[in-house]
mmCIF file of C-alpha atoms in Angstrom:
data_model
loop_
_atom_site.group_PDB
_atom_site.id
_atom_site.type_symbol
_atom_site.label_atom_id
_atom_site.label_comp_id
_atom_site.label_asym_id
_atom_site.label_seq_id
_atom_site.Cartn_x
_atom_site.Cartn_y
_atom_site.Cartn_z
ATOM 1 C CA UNK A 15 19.871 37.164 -21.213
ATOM 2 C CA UNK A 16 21.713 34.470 -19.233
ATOM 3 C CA UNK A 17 25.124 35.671 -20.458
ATOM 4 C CA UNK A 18 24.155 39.238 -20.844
ATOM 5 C CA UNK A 19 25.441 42.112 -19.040
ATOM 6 C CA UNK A 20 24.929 41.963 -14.880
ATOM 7 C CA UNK A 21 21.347 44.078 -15.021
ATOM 8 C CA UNK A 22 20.011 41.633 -17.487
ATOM 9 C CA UNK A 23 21.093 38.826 -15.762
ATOM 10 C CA UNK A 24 19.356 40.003 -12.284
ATOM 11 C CA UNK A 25 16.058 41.061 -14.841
ATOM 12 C CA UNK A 26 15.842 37.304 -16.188
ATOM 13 C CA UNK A 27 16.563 35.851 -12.931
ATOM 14 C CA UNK A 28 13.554 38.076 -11.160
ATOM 15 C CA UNK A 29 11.045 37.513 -13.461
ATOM 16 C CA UNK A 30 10.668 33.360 -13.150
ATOM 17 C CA UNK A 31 10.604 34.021 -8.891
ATOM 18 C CA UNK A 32 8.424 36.911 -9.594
ATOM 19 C CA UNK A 33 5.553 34.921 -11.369
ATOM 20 C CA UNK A 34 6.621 31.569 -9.643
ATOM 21 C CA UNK A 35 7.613 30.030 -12.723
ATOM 22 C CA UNK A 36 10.178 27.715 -11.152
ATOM 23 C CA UNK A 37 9.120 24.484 -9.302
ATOM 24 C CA UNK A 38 6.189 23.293 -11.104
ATOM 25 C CA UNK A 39 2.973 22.440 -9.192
ATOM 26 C CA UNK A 40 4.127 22.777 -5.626
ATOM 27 C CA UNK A 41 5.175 26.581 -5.943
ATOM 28 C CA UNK A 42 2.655 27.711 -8.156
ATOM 29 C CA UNK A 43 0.163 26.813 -5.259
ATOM 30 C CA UNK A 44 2.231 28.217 -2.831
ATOM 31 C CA UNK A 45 2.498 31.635 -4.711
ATOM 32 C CA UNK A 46 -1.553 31.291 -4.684
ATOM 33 C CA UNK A 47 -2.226 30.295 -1.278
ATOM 34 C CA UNK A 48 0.437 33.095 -0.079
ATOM 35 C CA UNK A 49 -0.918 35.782 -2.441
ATOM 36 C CA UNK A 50 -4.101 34.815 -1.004
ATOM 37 C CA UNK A 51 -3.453 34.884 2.543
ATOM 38 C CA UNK A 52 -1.904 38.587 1.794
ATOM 39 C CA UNK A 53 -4.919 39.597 0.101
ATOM 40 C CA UNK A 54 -6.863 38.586 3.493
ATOM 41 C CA UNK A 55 -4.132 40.186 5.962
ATOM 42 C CA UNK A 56 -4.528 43.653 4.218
ATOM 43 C CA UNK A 57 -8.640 43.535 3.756
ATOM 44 C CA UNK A 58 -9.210 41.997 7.226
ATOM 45 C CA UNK A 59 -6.765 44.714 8.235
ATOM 46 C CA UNK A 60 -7.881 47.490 7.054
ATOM 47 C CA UNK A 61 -11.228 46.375 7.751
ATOM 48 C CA UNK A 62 -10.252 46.252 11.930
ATOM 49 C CA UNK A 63 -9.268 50.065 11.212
ATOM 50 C CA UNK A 64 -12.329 51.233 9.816
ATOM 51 C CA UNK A 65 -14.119 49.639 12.343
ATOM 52 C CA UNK A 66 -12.296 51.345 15.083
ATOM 53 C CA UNK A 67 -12.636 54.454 13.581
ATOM 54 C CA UNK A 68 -16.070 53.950 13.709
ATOM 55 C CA UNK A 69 -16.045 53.130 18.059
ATOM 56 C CA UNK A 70 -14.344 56.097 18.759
ATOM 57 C CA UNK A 71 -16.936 58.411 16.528
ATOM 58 C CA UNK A 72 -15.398 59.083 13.795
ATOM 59 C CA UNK A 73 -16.660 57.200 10.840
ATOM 60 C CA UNK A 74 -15.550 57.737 7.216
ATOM 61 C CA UNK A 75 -18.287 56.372 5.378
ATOM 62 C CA UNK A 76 -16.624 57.216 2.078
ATOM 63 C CA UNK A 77 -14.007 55.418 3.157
ATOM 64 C CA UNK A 78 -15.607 52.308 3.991
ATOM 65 C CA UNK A 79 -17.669 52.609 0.846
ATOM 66 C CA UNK A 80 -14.332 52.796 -1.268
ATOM 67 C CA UNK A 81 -12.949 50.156 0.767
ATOM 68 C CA UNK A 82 -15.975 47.751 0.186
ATOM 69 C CA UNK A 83 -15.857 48.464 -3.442
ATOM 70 C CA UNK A 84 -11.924 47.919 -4.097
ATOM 71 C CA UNK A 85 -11.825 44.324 -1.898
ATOM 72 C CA UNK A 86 -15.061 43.358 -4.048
ATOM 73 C CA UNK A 87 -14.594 45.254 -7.155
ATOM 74 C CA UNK A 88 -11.826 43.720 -8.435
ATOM 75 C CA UNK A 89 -12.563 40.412 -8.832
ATOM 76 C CA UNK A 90 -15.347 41.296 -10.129
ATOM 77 C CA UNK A 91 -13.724 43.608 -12.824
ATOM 78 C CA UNK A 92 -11.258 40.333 -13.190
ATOM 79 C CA UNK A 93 -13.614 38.434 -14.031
ATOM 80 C CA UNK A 94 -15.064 40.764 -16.291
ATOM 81 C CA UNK A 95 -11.678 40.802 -18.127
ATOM 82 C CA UNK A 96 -11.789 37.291 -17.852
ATOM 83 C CA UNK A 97 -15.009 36.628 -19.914
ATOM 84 C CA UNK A 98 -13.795 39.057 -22.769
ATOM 85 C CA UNK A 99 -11.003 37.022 -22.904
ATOM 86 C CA UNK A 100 -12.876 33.753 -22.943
ATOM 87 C CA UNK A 101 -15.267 34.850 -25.194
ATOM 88 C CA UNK A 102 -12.537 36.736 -27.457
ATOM 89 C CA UNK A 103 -14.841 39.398 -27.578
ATOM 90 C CA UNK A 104 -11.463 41.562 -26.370
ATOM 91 C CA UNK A 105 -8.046 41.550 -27.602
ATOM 92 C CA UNK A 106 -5.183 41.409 -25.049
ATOM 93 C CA UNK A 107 -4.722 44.784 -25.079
ATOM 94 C CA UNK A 108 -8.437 45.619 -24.040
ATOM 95 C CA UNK A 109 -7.983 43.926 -21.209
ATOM 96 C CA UNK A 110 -6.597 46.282 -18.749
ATOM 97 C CA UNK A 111 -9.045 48.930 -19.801
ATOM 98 C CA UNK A 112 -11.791 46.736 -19.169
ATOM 99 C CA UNK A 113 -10.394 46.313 -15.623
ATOM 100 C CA UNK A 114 -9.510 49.580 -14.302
ATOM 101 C CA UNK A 115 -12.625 51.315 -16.263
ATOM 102 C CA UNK A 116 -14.862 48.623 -14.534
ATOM 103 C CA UNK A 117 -13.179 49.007 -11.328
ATOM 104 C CA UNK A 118 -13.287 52.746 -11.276
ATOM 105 C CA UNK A 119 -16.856 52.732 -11.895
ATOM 106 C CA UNK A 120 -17.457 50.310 -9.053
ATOM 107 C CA UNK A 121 -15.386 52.755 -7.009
ATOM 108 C CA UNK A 122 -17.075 56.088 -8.454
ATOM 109 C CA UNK A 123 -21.217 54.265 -7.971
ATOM 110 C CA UNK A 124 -20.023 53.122 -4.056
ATOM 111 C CA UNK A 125 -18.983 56.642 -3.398
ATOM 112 C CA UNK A 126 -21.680 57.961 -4.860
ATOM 113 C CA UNK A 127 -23.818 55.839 -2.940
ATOM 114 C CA UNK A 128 -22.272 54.882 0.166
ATOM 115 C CA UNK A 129 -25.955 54.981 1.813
ATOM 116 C CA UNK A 130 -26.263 51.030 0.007
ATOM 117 C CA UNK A 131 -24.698 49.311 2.052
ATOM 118 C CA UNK A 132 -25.540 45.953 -0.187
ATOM 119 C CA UNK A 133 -22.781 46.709 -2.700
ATOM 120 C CA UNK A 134 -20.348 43.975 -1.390
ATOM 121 C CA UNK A 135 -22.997 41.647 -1.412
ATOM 122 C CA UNK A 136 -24.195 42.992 -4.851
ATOM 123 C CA UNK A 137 -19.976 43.066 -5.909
ATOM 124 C CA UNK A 138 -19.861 39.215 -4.666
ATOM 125 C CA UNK A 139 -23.350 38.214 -6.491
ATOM 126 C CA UNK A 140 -21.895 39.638 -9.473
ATOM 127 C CA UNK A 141 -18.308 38.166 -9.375
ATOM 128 C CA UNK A 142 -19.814 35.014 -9.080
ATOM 129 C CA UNK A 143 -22.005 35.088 -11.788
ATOM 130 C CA UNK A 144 -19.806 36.275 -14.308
ATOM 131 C CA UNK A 145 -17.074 34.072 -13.311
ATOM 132 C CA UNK A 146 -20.179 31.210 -13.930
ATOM 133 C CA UNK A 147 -20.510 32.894 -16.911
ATOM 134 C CA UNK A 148 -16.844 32.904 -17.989
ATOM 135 C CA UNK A 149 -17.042 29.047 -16.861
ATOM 136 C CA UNK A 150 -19.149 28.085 -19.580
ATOM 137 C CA UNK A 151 -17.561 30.137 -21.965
ATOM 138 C CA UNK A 152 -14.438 28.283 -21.418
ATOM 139 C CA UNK A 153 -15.945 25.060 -21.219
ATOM 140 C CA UNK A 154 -17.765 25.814 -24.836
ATOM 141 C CA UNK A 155 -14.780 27.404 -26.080
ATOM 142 C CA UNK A 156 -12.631 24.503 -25.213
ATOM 143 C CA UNK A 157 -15.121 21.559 -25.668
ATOM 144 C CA UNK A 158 -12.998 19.607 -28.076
ATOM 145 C CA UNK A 159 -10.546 19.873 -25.452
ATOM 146 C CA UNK A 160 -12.160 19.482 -22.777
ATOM 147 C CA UNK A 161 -9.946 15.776 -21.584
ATOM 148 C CA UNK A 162 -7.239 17.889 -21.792
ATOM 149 C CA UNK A 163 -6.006 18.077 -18.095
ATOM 150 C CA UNK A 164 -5.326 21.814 -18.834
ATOM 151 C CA UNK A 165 -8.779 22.316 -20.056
ATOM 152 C CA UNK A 166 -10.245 20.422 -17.520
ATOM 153 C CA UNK A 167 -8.341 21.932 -14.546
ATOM 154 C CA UNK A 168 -9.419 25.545 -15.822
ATOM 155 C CA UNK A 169 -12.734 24.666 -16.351
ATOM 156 C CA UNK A 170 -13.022 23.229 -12.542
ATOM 157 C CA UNK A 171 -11.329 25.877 -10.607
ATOM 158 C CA UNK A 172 -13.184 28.778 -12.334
ATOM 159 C CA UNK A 173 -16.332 26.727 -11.710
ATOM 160 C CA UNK A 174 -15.138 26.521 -7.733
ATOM 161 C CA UNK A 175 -14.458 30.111 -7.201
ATOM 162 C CA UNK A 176 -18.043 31.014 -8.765
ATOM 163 C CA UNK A 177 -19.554 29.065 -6.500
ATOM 164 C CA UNK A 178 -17.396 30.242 -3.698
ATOM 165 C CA UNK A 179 -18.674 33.911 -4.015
ATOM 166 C CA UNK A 180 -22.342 32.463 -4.701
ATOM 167 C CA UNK A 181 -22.319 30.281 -1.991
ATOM 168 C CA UNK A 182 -20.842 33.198 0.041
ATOM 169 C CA UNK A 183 -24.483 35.122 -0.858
ATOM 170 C CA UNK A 184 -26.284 32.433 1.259
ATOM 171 C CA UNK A 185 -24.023 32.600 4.302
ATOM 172 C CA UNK A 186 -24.192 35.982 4.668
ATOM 173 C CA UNK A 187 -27.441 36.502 5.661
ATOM 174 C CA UNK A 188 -27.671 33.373 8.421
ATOM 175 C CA UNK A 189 -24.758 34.949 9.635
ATOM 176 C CA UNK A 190 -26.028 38.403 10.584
ATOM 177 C CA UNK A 191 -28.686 36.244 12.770
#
């Protein structure tokens, strides 16, 4: 595509600083810890309007329920499509399905019933147990493997994040206190 015409050229050039696939190591964690902090601007943001919808009396409890459910329910449907991958229960193409069908249920059930208000703790329990889940899927899956540094480093940050969003469980309450 290199020596293509000019719109394939700019198409193969966008896709390796789309996905960060330049630079090794160093980038790669920048693209995470940037997509990251995004992730956090636009929740924690969105979260501060809610919230002042709510001082000046006019609460959209709907809102906040969707909200809740979106920032929580996808990495939980993620990791969902995650495990089916591990596992190989799903093909590649089952994938996205199993993402946006989990995700809209999460959605459609907070909506539903926006009087629980438990379902980011409930979205976060469950994140982090099926990414736990997922962790030993991949670990088993990969066992012969498992000195592989690719292996390995998989294996460890999926293990890290599941107990991020378990460990997350216990805060939660000493911090309402």
């Amino acid at each position: 595509m290199a020596d293509g015409k000019i719109g394939q050229q700019v198409i193969a050039s966008i896709y390796p600083l789309h996905f960060g696939s330049f630079g090794g190591l160093p980038v790669k964690a920048a693209y995470t810890l940037f997509g990251v902090a995004l992730a956090y601007i636009i929740s924690s943001g969105f979260k501060i309007y809610l919230l002042k919808r709510r001082e000046k009396a006019r609460p959209a409890p709907q809102l906040e329920a969707a909200w809740t459910s979106i920032v929580w329910g996808t990495p939980f449907a993620l990791s969902l499509a995650l495990l089916g991958s591990v596992t190989g229960t799903l093909s590649s193409a089952a994938l996205p399905a199993v993402f946006w069908l989990s995700l809209g249920l999460v959605l459609f059930i907070a909506i539903m019933a926006q009087r629980w208000n438990l379902q980011g703790q409930w979205l976060r329990g469950g994140t982090g147990a099926v990414l736990l889940i997922a962790t030993f899927a991949h670990l088993h899956a990969h066992k012969e493997n498992f000195t592989s540094p690719a292996a390995t480093d998989m294996t460890i940050v999926l293990l890290a994040i599941a107990l991020i969003f378990l460990m997350s469980l216990v805060k939660a309450p000493l911090a309402s206190r």
